[in-house]
Short mmCIF file of C-alpha atoms in Angstrom, two decimals:
data_model
loop_
_atom_site.label_atom_id
_atom_site.label_comp_id
_atom_site.label_asym_id
_atom_site.label_seq_id
_atom_site.Cartn_x
_atom_site.Cartn_y
_atom_site.Cartn_z
CA MET A 76 11.84 2.12 26.60
CA PRO A 77 12.14 3.26 22.95
CA ASP A 78 10.16 6.41 22.10
CA TRP A 79 9.13 5.23 18.62
CA VAL A 80 5.76 3.72 17.70
CA ILE A 81 6.67 2.99 14.07
CA LYS A 82 10.08 1.65 13.10
CA VAL A 83 10.89 0.86 9.46
CA GLU A 84 14.23 -0.88 8.96
CA GLY A 85 15.66 -1.39 5.47
CA VAL A 86 12.28 -2.22 3.92
CA SER A 87 12.25 -3.26 0.25
CA LYS A 88 9.39 -4.59 -1.85
CA ARG A 89 9.83 -6.43 -5.15
CA TYR A 90 7.14 -7.28 -7.67
CA ARG A 91 7.54 -9.70 -10.56
CA LEU A 92 6.19 -8.12 -13.75
CA GLY A 93 5.12 -10.24 -16.70
CA HIS A 94 4.98 -8.71 -20.17
CA LEU A 95 5.66 -9.49 -23.79
CA GLN A 96 8.90 -8.95 -25.63
CA GLU A 97 9.25 -5.63 -27.41
CA GLY A 98 7.58 -5.55 -30.80
CA ARG A 99 5.56 -8.76 -30.24
CA ARG A 100 1.78 -8.96 -30.09
CA TYR A 101 -0.22 -10.22 -27.12
CA VAL A 102 -0.94 -13.93 -26.74
CA THR A 103 -4.66 -14.65 -27.09
CA LEU A 104 -6.62 -17.80 -26.34
CA ARG A 105 -6.84 -18.43 -30.08
CA ASP A 106 -3.03 -18.21 -30.31
CA VAL A 107 -2.66 -20.83 -27.60
CA VAL A 108 -5.14 -23.29 -29.17
CA VAL A 109 -3.79 -22.89 -32.70
CA GLY A 110 -0.22 -22.85 -31.45
CA ARG A 111 -0.55 -26.20 -29.74
CA PHE A 112 -1.84 -27.72 -32.95
CA LYS A 113 0.99 -26.13 -34.96
CA ARG A 114 3.61 -27.57 -32.61
CA LEU A 115 3.09 -30.86 -34.41
CA PHE A 116 4.53 -29.29 -37.54
CA GLN A 117 6.43 -26.13 -36.62
CA ALA A 118 7.38 -23.83 -33.78
CA PRO A 119 4.67 -21.40 -32.68
CA ARG A 120 4.96 -17.82 -33.93
CA PHE A 121 3.47 -16.00 -31.01
CA ALA A 122 5.57 -14.39 -28.30
CA HIS A 123 6.29 -15.91 -24.93
CA PRO A 124 5.87 -13.73 -21.86
CA ILE A 125 9.00 -12.68 -20.08
CA SER A 126 9.28 -11.39 -16.53
CA GLU A 127 11.21 -8.65 -14.86
CA ASP A 128 11.74 -7.52 -11.29
CA PHE A 129 10.33 -4.16 -10.23
CA TRP A 130 11.36 -2.70 -6.88
CA ALA A 131 8.50 -0.56 -5.57
CA LEU A 132 10.55 0.16 -2.41
CA LYS A 133 14.29 -0.07 -1.90
CA ASP A 134 15.99 0.06 1.51
CA VAL A 135 13.58 2.50 3.21
CA SER A 136 14.25 3.27 6.89
CA PHE A 137 12.73 5.77 9.34
CA ASP A 138 11.24 6.06 12.83
CA VAL A 139 8.06 7.84 13.91
CA LYS A 140 7.60 8.91 17.51
CA GLN A 141 4.40 8.87 19.52
CA GLY A 142 2.24 11.91 18.81
CA GLU A 143 3.96 12.82 15.55
CA ALA A 144 2.00 13.65 12.40
CA VAL A 145 4.22 12.63 9.48
CA ALA A 146 3.45 13.05 5.79
CA ILE A 147 4.66 10.80 2.98
CA ILE A 148 4.86 12.70 -0.31
CA GLY A 149 6.18 12.00 -3.78
CA ARG A 150 5.17 11.59 -7.39
CA ASN A 151 2.87 8.86 -8.68
CA GLY A 152 4.69 5.53 -8.58
CA ALA A 153 7.15 6.67 -5.91
CA GLY A 154 6.14 3.81 -3.57
CA LYS A 155 3.91 5.66 -1.10
CA SER A 156 0.90 3.35 -1.25
CA THR A 157 3.13 0.26 -1.19
CA LEU A 158 4.76 1.49 2.00
CA LEU A 159 1.39 2.07 3.65
CA LYS A 160 0.17 -1.40 2.65
CA ILE A 161 3.24 -2.90 4.31
CA LEU A 162 2.67 -0.81 7.45
CA SER A 163 -0.99 -1.90 7.46
CA ARG A 164 0.05 -5.60 7.20
CA ILE A 165 -1.77 -5.97 3.88
CA THR A 166 1.41 -7.17 2.19
CA GLU A 167 4.79 -8.33 3.42
CA PRO A 168 8.12 -6.70 2.57
CA THR A 169 10.58 -8.60 0.39
CA ALA A 170 13.39 -7.49 2.69
CA GLY A 171 13.71 -5.56 5.93
CA ARG A 172 11.16 -5.36 8.72
CA ILE A 173 8.68 -3.03 10.40
CA ARG A 174 7.77 -2.76 14.06
CA LEU A 175 4.58 -1.13 15.35
CA LYS A 176 3.48 -0.37 18.91
CA GLY A 177 -0.25 0.01 19.50
CA ARG A 178 -3.48 -0.41 17.60
CA VAL A 179 -3.42 0.63 13.95
CA ALA A 180 -6.35 1.99 11.90
CA SER A 181 -5.75 2.47 8.19
CA LEU A 182 -7.85 3.86 5.36
CA LEU A 183 -6.15 3.02 2.09
CA GLU A 184 -8.83 2.25 -0.50
CA VAL A 185 -12.49 3.11 -1.03
CA GLY A 186 -14.77 0.52 0.54
CA THR A 187 -12.03 -1.54 2.20
CA GLY A 188 -13.72 -3.86 4.66
CA PHE A 189 -17.22 -3.07 3.35
CA HIS A 190 -19.71 -5.64 2.10
CA ALA A 191 -21.75 -4.29 -0.82
CA GLU A 192 -24.97 -6.11 0.16
CA LEU A 193 -24.95 -4.94 3.78
CA THR A 194 -26.35 -1.59 4.88
CA GLY A 195 -24.17 1.29 6.02
CA ARG A 196 -25.08 0.60 9.65
CA GLU A 197 -24.21 -3.10 9.33
CA ASN A 198 -20.92 -2.19 7.63
CA VAL A 199 -20.02 0.08 10.53
CA TYR A 200 -20.10 -2.99 12.78
CA LEU A 201 -18.31 -5.17 10.20
CA ASN A 202 -15.58 -2.62 9.50
CA GLY A 203 -15.21 -1.76 13.18
CA ILE A 204 -14.71 -5.40 14.13
CA ILE A 205 -12.15 -5.83 11.30
CA LEU A 206 -10.25 -2.85 12.72
CA GLY A 207 -10.28 -4.40 16.21
CA MET A 208 -13.22 -2.71 17.95
CA THR A 209 -15.55 -4.66 20.20
CA LYS A 210 -19.33 -4.67 19.69
CA LYS A 211 -19.83 -2.71 22.92
CA GLU A 212 -17.32 -0.12 21.74
CA ILE A 213 -19.13 0.22 18.41
CA ASP A 214 -22.53 0.46 20.17
CA ARG A 215 -21.21 3.31 22.26
CA LYS A 216 -19.75 5.23 19.30
CA LEU A 217 -22.33 4.35 16.62
CA GLU A 218 -24.25 7.62 16.68
CA ALA A 219 -21.05 9.69 16.68
CA ILE A 220 -19.71 7.70 13.71
CA ILE A 221 -22.90 8.12 11.69
CA ASP A 222 -23.14 11.82 12.54
CA PHE A 223 -19.52 12.46 11.54
CA SER A 224 -19.94 10.61 8.22
CA GLY A 225 -22.92 12.74 7.22
CA VAL A 226 -24.73 9.79 5.61
CA GLU A 227 -27.39 9.34 8.30
CA LYS A 228 -30.21 9.51 5.71
CA PHE A 229 -28.75 6.52 3.87
CA VAL A 230 -27.22 4.53 6.70
CA ASP A 231 -29.83 1.76 6.38
CA THR A 232 -29.33 1.51 2.61
CA PRO A 233 -27.05 -1.19 1.10
CA VAL A 234 -23.53 0.16 0.54
CA LYS A 235 -23.64 -0.93 -3.12
CA ARG A 236 -25.90 2.08 -3.69
CA PHE A 237 -23.44 4.47 -2.03
CA SER A 238 -21.26 6.75 -4.12
CA SER A 239 -17.48 6.41 -3.68
CA GLY A 240 -17.51 9.65 -1.69
CA MET A 241 -20.16 8.32 0.71
CA GLN A 242 -18.16 5.13 1.23
CA VAL A 243 -15.05 7.15 2.05
CA ARG A 244 -16.95 9.30 4.55
CA LEU A 245 -18.30 6.27 6.37
CA ALA A 246 -14.98 4.39 6.30
CA PHE A 247 -13.06 7.39 7.62
CA ALA A 248 -15.64 7.95 10.35
CA VAL A 249 -15.18 4.37 11.57
CA ALA A 250 -11.37 4.54 11.43
CA ALA A 251 -11.24 7.93 13.17
CA HIS A 252 -13.47 6.79 16.05
CA LEU A 253 -11.43 3.65 16.63
CA GLU A 254 -9.12 5.77 18.83
CA PRO A 255 -6.02 3.98 17.50
CA GLU A 256 -2.49 4.68 18.60
CA ILE A 257 -1.55 4.89 14.89
CA LEU A 258 -3.83 6.32 12.16
CA ILE A 259 -2.73 5.70 8.55
CA ILE A 260 -4.52 7.69 5.83
CA ASP A 261 -3.89 7.45 2.09
CA GLU A 262 -4.86 9.82 -0.75
CA VAL A 263 -8.32 8.20 -0.72
CA LEU A 264 -9.67 11.29 1.08
CA ALA A 265 -9.44 13.16 -2.23
CA VAL A 266 -12.70 11.42 -3.21
CA GLY A 267 -14.67 13.42 -0.63
CA ASP A 268 -15.94 16.95 -1.12
CA ALA A 269 -14.08 20.03 0.12
CA ALA A 270 -16.18 20.37 3.30
CA PHE A 271 -15.59 16.75 4.29
CA GLN A 272 -11.87 16.98 3.55
CA LYS A 273 -11.68 19.96 5.91
CA LYS A 274 -13.60 17.95 8.50
CA CYS A 275 -11.20 15.01 8.13
CA LEU A 276 -8.18 17.27 8.40
CA GLY A 277 -9.56 18.69 11.64
CA LYS A 278 -10.14 15.18 13.00
CA MET A 279 -6.58 14.15 12.16
CA GLN A 280 -5.31 17.27 13.94
CA ASP A 281 -7.35 16.27 17.00
CA VAL A 282 -5.90 12.75 16.87
CA ALA A 283 -2.35 14.13 16.78
CA ALA A 284 -3.11 16.62 19.56
CA GLU A 285 -4.28 13.73 21.78
CA GLY A 286 -0.79 12.20 21.56
CA ARG A 287 -1.55 9.60 18.91
CA THR A 288 0.43 9.12 15.69
CA VAL A 289 -0.76 10.05 12.19
CA LEU A 290 0.85 8.88 8.94
CA PHE A 291 -0.62 10.86 6.06
CA VAL A 292 -0.11 10.38 2.31
CA SER A 293 -1.39 13.16 0.08
CA HIS A 294 -0.62 15.19 -3.03
CA ASP A 295 -2.34 18.18 -1.41
CA LEU A 296 0.74 20.03 -0.18
CA ALA A 297 -1.35 22.70 1.55
CA ALA A 298 -3.03 20.02 3.69
CA VAL A 299 0.33 18.36 4.34
CA GLU A 300 1.86 21.65 5.46
CA LYS A 301 -1.10 22.37 7.74
CA LEU A 302 -1.22 18.97 9.44
CA CYS A 303 2.36 17.70 9.56
CA ALA A 304 5.53 19.22 10.99
CA ARG A 305 7.62 16.49 9.37
CA ALA A 306 7.50 14.98 5.88
CA ILE A 307 9.27 12.15 4.07
CA LEU A 308 9.88 12.35 0.32
CA LEU A 309 9.89 9.09 -1.64
CA ASP A 310 11.25 8.94 -5.17
CA SER A 311 11.50 5.74 -7.22
CA GLY A 312 11.03 3.67 -4.07
CA ARG A 313 13.80 5.34 -2.08
CA CYS A 314 13.71 7.83 0.77
CA GLN A 315 15.16 11.08 -0.62
CA THR A 316 14.41 13.52 2.20
CA ASP A 317 13.20 13.21 5.79
CA GLY A 318 12.86 16.47 7.68
CA PRO A 319 10.77 19.59 8.34
CA THR A 320 7.75 19.75 6.04
CA SER A 321 8.67 23.05 4.40
CA GLN A 322 12.13 21.78 3.45
CA THR A 323 10.77 18.48 2.15
CA ILE A 324 8.12 20.24 0.04
CA THR A 325 10.79 22.50 -1.45
CA ARG A 326 12.88 19.44 -2.35
CA TYR A 327 9.81 17.79 -3.87
CA GLN A 328 8.98 20.84 -5.99
CA ASP A 329 12.58 21.04 -7.17
CA SER A 330 12.35 17.41 -8.27
CA LEU A 331 9.18 18.20 -10.24
CA VAL A 332 10.95 21.04 -12.04
CA GLN A 333 13.90 18.78 -12.81
CA ALA A 334 11.62 16.03 -14.13
CA ALA A 335 9.64 18.49 -16.24
CA SER A 336 12.84 19.82 -17.83
CA SER A 337 14.11 16.36 -18.80
CA ASP A 338 13.71 14.74 -22.23
CA LEU A 339 10.33 12.98 -22.44
CA ALA A 340 12.00 10.02 -24.17
CA THR A 341 13.94 9.31 -20.96
CA ARG A 342 10.93 9.47 -18.64
CA SER A 343 10.25 6.04 -17.18
CA ASP A 344 7.64 7.21 -14.63
CA ARG A 345 4.85 7.32 -17.22
CA LYS A 346 1.69 5.22 -17.35
CA GLY A 347 -0.08 3.57 -20.27
CA ALA A 348 0.31 0.87 -22.89
CA GLY A 349 2.94 2.92 -24.73
CA PHE A 350 1.88 2.18 -28.32
CA VAL A 351 1.49 5.96 -28.68
CA ARG A 352 3.72 8.30 -26.70
CA PHE A 353 4.23 12.00 -26.22
CA THR A 354 7.62 13.05 -27.54
CA ARG A 355 7.72 16.76 -26.75
CA ILE A 356 5.74 19.55 -25.05
CA GLN A 357 6.11 23.10 -26.40
CA LEU A 358 4.84 26.30 -24.80
CA LEU A 359 4.15 28.99 -27.42
CA ASP A 360 3.00 32.59 -27.27
CA GLU A 361 0.35 34.20 -29.49
CA ASN A 362 2.91 34.50 -32.30
CA GLY A 363 3.85 30.82 -32.22
CA ARG A 364 7.23 31.44 -30.61
CA ASP A 365 8.72 29.27 -27.82
CA GLN A 366 8.54 31.06 -24.50
CA ASN A 367 9.55 30.21 -20.93
CA VAL A 368 7.53 32.76 -18.94
CA PHE A 369 3.91 33.74 -19.58
CA LEU A 370 1.83 36.60 -18.23
CA SER A 371 -1.53 35.99 -16.60
CA GLY A 372 -4.33 37.06 -18.95
CA LYS A 373 -2.23 36.53 -22.08
CA PRO A 374 -2.64 33.72 -24.66
CA LEU A 375 -0.92 30.37 -24.15
CA ARG A 376 -0.58 27.60 -26.73
CA ILE A 377 0.43 24.14 -25.43
CA ARG A 378 1.70 21.99 -28.30
CA MET A 379 1.77 18.25 -27.59
CA HIS A 380 3.88 16.21 -30.03
CA TYR A 381 3.26 12.46 -30.20
CA ARG A 382 4.32 9.39 -32.19
CA ALA A 383 2.76 5.92 -32.61
CA ARG A 384 4.70 2.70 -33.12
CA GLU A 385 2.73 1.76 -36.22
CA ALA A 386 1.86 3.94 -39.21
CA LYS A 387 -1.90 3.55 -38.79
CA PRO A 388 -4.59 6.17 -37.98
CA LEU A 389 -5.41 6.39 -34.29
CA LEU A 390 -9.18 5.95 -34.09
CA ASN A 391 -11.34 6.98 -31.13
CA SER A 392 -8.63 9.08 -29.53
CA ARG A 393 -8.95 11.40 -26.55
CA VAL A 394 -6.31 13.89 -25.42
CA SER A 395 -6.25 16.01 -22.28
CA MET A 396 -3.90 18.25 -20.33
CA SER A 397 -4.13 19.00 -16.62
CA VAL A 398 -2.44 22.03 -15.08
CA ASN A 399 -1.26 21.31 -11.54
CA GLY A 400 0.38 23.25 -8.76
CA TRP A 401 0.84 22.91 -5.01
CA GLY A 402 -0.55 19.38 -5.15
CA LYS A 403 -3.85 20.39 -6.79
CA VAL A 404 -5.30 20.42 -10.30
CA TYR A 405 -6.15 24.00 -11.27
CA PHE A 406 -7.87 23.17 -14.51
CA LEU A 407 -8.27 20.37 -17.04
CA ALA A 408 -8.41 20.84 -20.80
CA SER A 409 -9.77 17.86 -22.75
CA THR A 410 -10.86 17.19 -26.32
CA GLU A 411 -13.98 15.39 -25.09
CA LEU A 412 -15.19 18.58 -23.41
CA HIS A 413 -15.58 20.21 -26.83
CA SER A 414 -17.04 17.37 -28.87
CA HIS A 415 -19.10 14.22 -28.37
CA ASP A 416 -17.07 12.57 -31.13
CA CYS A 417 -13.63 11.11 -30.49
CA LEU A 418 -10.67 12.22 -32.57
CA THR A 419 -8.95 10.36 -35.37
CA LEU A 420 -5.25 11.21 -35.21
CA GLN A 421 -2.44 10.63 -37.66
CA PRO A 422 0.21 8.17 -36.43
CA GLU A 423 2.60 11.08 -35.83
CA GLY A 424 1.95 14.77 -35.30
CA PHE A 425 0.90 17.27 -32.66
CA LEU A 426 -2.17 18.85 -31.07
CA ASP A 427 -2.45 22.39 -29.75
CA CYS A 428 -4.37 23.29 -26.62
CA VAL A 429 -5.02 27.03 -26.81
CA VAL A 430 -5.86 29.15 -23.75
CA ASP A 431 -6.93 32.62 -24.87
CA GLN A 432 -6.50 34.23 -21.44
CA LEU A 433 -4.23 32.43 -18.99
CA PRO A 434 -6.21 32.42 -15.69
CA LEU A 435 -3.31 31.63 -13.34
CA SER A 436 -1.66 33.87 -10.77
CA LEU A 437 2.06 34.29 -10.23
CA GLY A 438 3.75 30.93 -9.67
CA THR A 439 5.15 27.69 -11.08
CA TYR A 440 2.78 25.09 -12.52
CA TYR A 441 3.19 21.62 -14.00
CA LEU A 442 1.57 20.19 -17.12
CA SER A 443 0.48 16.54 -17.24
CA PRO A 444 -0.59 15.26 -20.70
CA PHE A 445 -2.86 12.25 -21.24
CA LEU A 446 -3.61 10.27 -24.41
CA GLU A 447 -6.15 7.46 -24.83
CA VAL A 448 -6.98 5.36 -27.92
CA ASN A 449 -9.99 3.03 -28.12
CA GLY A 450 -10.53 3.33 -24.39
CA ILE A 451 -6.96 2.27 -23.53
CA ILE A 452 -4.58 4.73 -21.87
CA GLN A 453 -1.51 5.00 -24.09
CA ASP A 454 0.54 7.68 -22.32
CA TRP A 455 0.10 9.67 -19.15
CA ILE A 456 3.01 11.70 -17.76
CA ASP A 457 2.90 13.52 -14.44
CA SER A 458 4.65 16.91 -14.63
CA ALA A 459 5.87 16.61 -18.22
CA ALA A 460 6.57 20.34 -18.53
CA THR A 461 6.84 23.43 -16.34
CA LEU A 462 4.74 26.57 -16.81
CA GLN A 463 6.10 29.74 -15.23
CA VAL A 464 3.52 32.53 -14.80
CA GLU A 465 4.17 36.18 -13.95
CA ASP A 466 1.77 38.96 -13.01
CA GLY A 467 0.08 40.20 -16.20
CA ASN A 468 -2.45 42.72 -14.84
CA PHE A 469 -5.31 40.31 -15.52
CA TYR A 470 -8.04 42.64 -14.21
CA GLY A 471 -6.59 45.82 -15.66
CA THR A 472 -6.23 47.35 -12.19
CA GLY A 473 -2.68 46.36 -11.38
CA LYS A 474 -3.96 44.00 -8.66
CA ASP A 475 -4.37 40.35 -9.52
CA TYR A 476 -4.64 38.74 -6.09
CA PRO A 477 -4.31 39.46 -2.37
CA MET A 478 -0.86 39.19 -0.86
CA GLY A 479 0.12 35.58 -0.12
CA TRP A 480 -2.15 34.01 -2.74
CA GLU A 481 0.59 33.64 -5.32
CA GLY A 482 0.43 30.30 -7.12
CA LYS A 483 -2.56 29.17 -5.08
CA THR A 484 -5.53 30.47 -7.04
CA VAL A 485 -7.04 30.92 -10.47
CA LEU A 486 -8.10 34.28 -11.87
CA VAL A 487 -11.68 34.65 -13.12
CA LYS A 488 -13.17 37.59 -15.00
CA HIS A 489 -16.01 39.01 -12.89
CA ARG A 490 -17.82 42.18 -11.94
CA TRP A 491 -19.65 43.62 -8.94
CA GLU A 492 -23.17 44.96 -9.01
CA MET A 493 -25.32 46.82 -6.49
CA PRO A 494 -29.09 47.22 -6.63
CA ALA A 495 -30.29 50.55 -7.96
CA GLU A 496 -31.87 52.31 -4.97
CA ALA A 497 -32.86 55.87 -4.12
CA PRO A 498 -29.92 57.92 -2.77
CA LEU A 499 -29.74 58.33 0.97
CA ALA A 500 -30.85 61.63 2.46
CA VAL A 501 -28.32 63.69 4.41
CA SER A 502 -30.15 62.95 7.65
CA ASP A 503 -29.79 59.24 7.02
CA LEU A 504 -26.02 59.61 6.91
CA GLN A 505 -25.78 61.36 10.28
CA VAL A 506 -24.57 59.24 13.16
CA PRO A 507 -26.63 59.82 16.31
CA VAL A 508 -24.67 61.04 19.31
CA PRO A 509 -25.35 59.08 22.51
CA THR A 510 -26.86 61.15 25.29
CA LYS A 511 -25.35 61.33 28.75
CA ARG A 512 -27.26 59.89 31.64
#
């Protein structure tokens, strides 16, 4: 008998993308109506859509044994979610095949299997039945599911009034109590709060310890390292590394550094309409000079160069920059945090994000710029630049963090205070000596 419970053999997934030719405007309903009339006299002027093949996955193969907890990691657009949808039988592969042994429970999107008009309790039954549980099984586990979710006060309220976090808690509780042979969890858990994420991580550890299989997709590398002994790295739809988690994470971080050091013009893994794009990211010191390494507590100026396709002012613009590391966002800088009014930008130029005192500990961080115009995302690049931080004596004591916290924390100016009380008498400081019996 084979010892695998998941077998992926040469799986590829192709999507057909429709878009307009470069430099042409979108086809509107008005274009279509007017164009049909104009065909009587001349050829229409509007562009025709063209299509192109996009391979979300390309020849991916791996086996997962019973009782293994395996992580799937990679940058946005690497193909992680597509792979999980194929494993969950939500979509079929274009080529290759998968084989699964045992009952599968998957949690891929917020509210999957929920009906907005039904209450939380009713959705537990609906979702449980969709996942393959019997009514008797749900009856027996109902109280445990509700208790684990932490939404007992609202369980008889329609789900449409639930927040996304509450929906995730309830959906995970149902999936976790299904007692499946295979549990598939996507990044959706990031919606929950820190306490619930810790609770979920503990539950997944229990599932793995009971000899069942866990497939876990997350950008939280600390959680991946804690839960999984093995990790698979996907990049552009291909399997780049499959091995011990620590080695795979190192390979992943190296790929982030390589991507961040490449020319932004060559980056194809960006999101947005693309009518405005970032062209360069500069890191400058307090004197406006390019610098590669910055000290914690010292000034940092992030200069974001951009260019629009047309020489027109960019109205209602919003620009932000997130600073990431170890799979987490350490802080977000955004123009909308400083003003209720949106920016009007020139068609070409740059913006500076200035941090007066860099609050990061020793480590390597990644900068992800974002630009939006009139409510439409124009450019969003994950890990567009690398920020290297060294110890800068942030607190003025020579100690910036406890040993082992490098690159995993932010530094915050603070102080300690004690209540002003009368000094202790000498007798109060004496330790009584126990008497012999």
